[in-house]
Amino acid sequence: MPRTNHPRRRRNSFSGAPADEPGPDLDRARLGIPQRESAPDGDWAVRTITARNAQKVYTCPGCHRSVEPGVAHLVVWQEDALFGAEAGLRERRHWHSNCWRTRSYRYR
Ligand SMILES: [Zn+2]
């Protein structure tokens, strides 16, 4: 009779990490490399937030409704922001994926 005697020890790399808002740098490292999108209203960095990573309520600038926790969506910021990429990142918005794709370019 084979015995699987592997100790199921998983290293929890998240232990000790603060559960709430990390700084922008940490945030960026965690979120990884965004996709670039060039549009008539500017150059945008677009990141997909998975359902698992969506943990807060945001207001979608497209439809002004809330993006609920547990709903996969997009976080978007401006690469060519007036005050630089860092400012753009601070002003990032959470969009419903659908609202972003169908947005009008007039919102800013
Ligand atoms: Zn929306």
Short mmCIF file of C-alpha atoms and ligand atoms in Angstrom, two decimals:
data_model
loop_
_atom_site.label_atom_id
_atom_site.label_comp_id
_atom_site.label_asym_id
_atom_site.label_seq_id
_atom_site.Cartn_x
_atom_site.Cartn_y
_atom_site.Cartn_z
CA MET A 1 0.00 0.00 0.00
CA PRO A 2 1.66 3.22 -1.14
CA ARG A 3 1.83 5.91 1.38
CA THR A 4 1.90 9.53 0.42
CA ASN A 5 3.72 10.94 3.29
CA HIS A 6 4.47 14.35 1.90
CA PRO A 7 4.08 17.01 4.47
CA ARG A 8 1.75 19.48 2.86
CA ARG A 9 3.55 22.51 3.99
CA ARG A 10 2.90 25.53 1.95
CA ARG A 11 4.92 28.61 2.36
CA ASN A 12 2.63 31.52 2.76
CA SER A 13 4.45 34.35 1.08
CA PHE A 14 1.62 36.72 1.87
CA SER A 15 1.85 36.40 5.59
CA GLY A 16 2.71 39.63 7.25
CA ALA A 17 1.77 41.71 4.25
CA PRO A 18 -0.66 44.47 5.08
CA ALA A 19 -4.07 43.71 3.74
CA ASP A 20 -4.89 47.23 2.78
CA GLU A 21 -3.66 49.64 0.16
CA PRO A 22 0.04 49.29 -0.57
CA GLY A 23 2.00 52.22 -1.94
CA PRO A 24 2.06 52.89 -5.67
CA ASP A 25 5.40 51.16 -6.17
CA LEU A 26 4.35 48.03 -4.36
CA ASP A 27 1.09 48.15 -6.15
CA ARG A 28 2.77 48.32 -9.49
CA ALA A 29 5.10 45.45 -8.67
CA ARG A 30 2.17 43.35 -7.60
CA LEU A 31 0.08 44.22 -10.60
CA GLY A 32 2.83 43.54 -13.11
CA ILE A 33 3.28 44.98 -16.55
CA PRO A 34 0.28 46.74 -18.00
CA GLN A 35 -0.82 46.65 -21.57
CA ARG A 36 -0.43 49.79 -23.59
CA GLU A 37 -3.29 51.24 -25.49
CA SER A 38 -3.13 54.21 -27.77
CA ALA A 39 -6.44 55.89 -28.30
CA PRO A 40 -7.64 59.24 -29.62
CA ASP A 41 -7.86 60.44 -26.03
CA GLY A 42 -4.31 59.51 -25.07
CA ASP A 43 -1.96 56.68 -24.27
CA TRP A 44 -3.26 54.38 -21.60
CA ALA A 45 -1.91 51.62 -19.50
CA VAL A 46 -4.51 48.95 -18.95
CA ARG A 47 -4.31 46.19 -16.40
CA THR A 48 -6.73 43.38 -15.92
CA ILE A 49 -7.86 42.87 -12.35
CA THR A 50 -8.94 39.31 -11.82
CA ALA A 51 -12.02 38.47 -9.81
CA ARG A 52 -9.75 37.24 -7.06
CA ASN A 53 -7.85 40.49 -6.90
CA ALA A 54 -10.92 42.67 -6.97
CA GLN A 55 -11.48 43.31 -3.30
CA LYS A 56 -12.96 46.75 -3.10
CA VAL A 57 -15.81 48.72 -4.48
CA TYR A 58 -14.86 51.24 -7.12
CA THR A 59 -16.92 53.59 -9.18
CA CYS A 60 -16.64 53.01 -12.87
CA PRO A 61 -16.12 56.33 -14.68
CA GLY A 62 -17.91 54.97 -17.71
CA CYS A 63 -21.31 54.25 -16.23
CA HIS A 64 -20.89 55.74 -12.73
CA ARG A 65 -21.99 52.50 -11.18
CA SER A 66 -19.95 50.51 -8.73
CA VAL A 67 -17.46 47.85 -9.66
CA GLU A 68 -18.19 45.23 -7.05
CA PRO A 69 -15.58 43.13 -5.28
CA GLY A 70 -15.09 39.80 -6.98
CA VAL A 71 -15.83 41.20 -10.42
CA ALA A 72 -12.98 41.07 -12.89
CA HIS A 73 -12.41 44.49 -14.37
CA LEU A 74 -9.76 46.83 -15.72
CA VAL A 75 -7.63 49.40 -14.04
CA VAL A 76 -6.58 52.13 -16.41
CA TRP A 77 -4.24 55.02 -16.10
CA GLN A 78 -2.79 57.56 -18.39
CA GLU A 79 0.71 57.13 -19.70
CA ASP A 80 0.95 60.61 -21.11
CA ALA A 81 -0.60 62.38 -18.15
CA LEU A 82 -0.08 66.10 -17.88
CA PHE A 83 1.98 65.75 -14.71
CA GLY A 84 3.83 62.62 -15.74
CA ALA A 85 3.32 58.91 -15.58
CA GLU A 86 3.43 58.83 -11.78
CA ALA A 87 0.61 61.33 -11.56
CA GLY A 88 -1.27 59.31 -14.11
CA LEU A 89 -0.83 56.22 -12.00
CA ARG A 90 -2.14 57.97 -8.93
CA GLU A 91 -5.22 58.96 -10.88
CA ARG A 92 -5.91 55.46 -12.09
CA ARG A 93 -9.50 54.44 -12.52
CA HIS A 94 -11.28 51.16 -12.29
CA TRP A 95 -13.54 50.39 -15.21
CA HIS A 96 -15.92 47.64 -16.06
CA SER A 97 -14.17 45.87 -18.91
CA ASN A 98 -17.14 46.48 -21.12
CA CYS A 99 -17.42 50.16 -20.27
CA TRP A 100 -13.78 50.71 -21.12
CA ARG A 101 -14.10 49.07 -24.49
CA THR A 102 -17.21 50.97 -25.38
CA ARG A 103 -16.27 54.26 -23.80
CA SER A 104 -16.66 57.53 -25.54
CA TYR A 105 -13.52 59.57 -25.74
CA ARG A 106 -15.13 62.62 -24.28
CA TYR A 107 -15.03 61.83 -20.63
CA ARG A 108 -11.89 63.73 -19.76
ZN ZN B 1 -19.11 50.72 -15.94
#
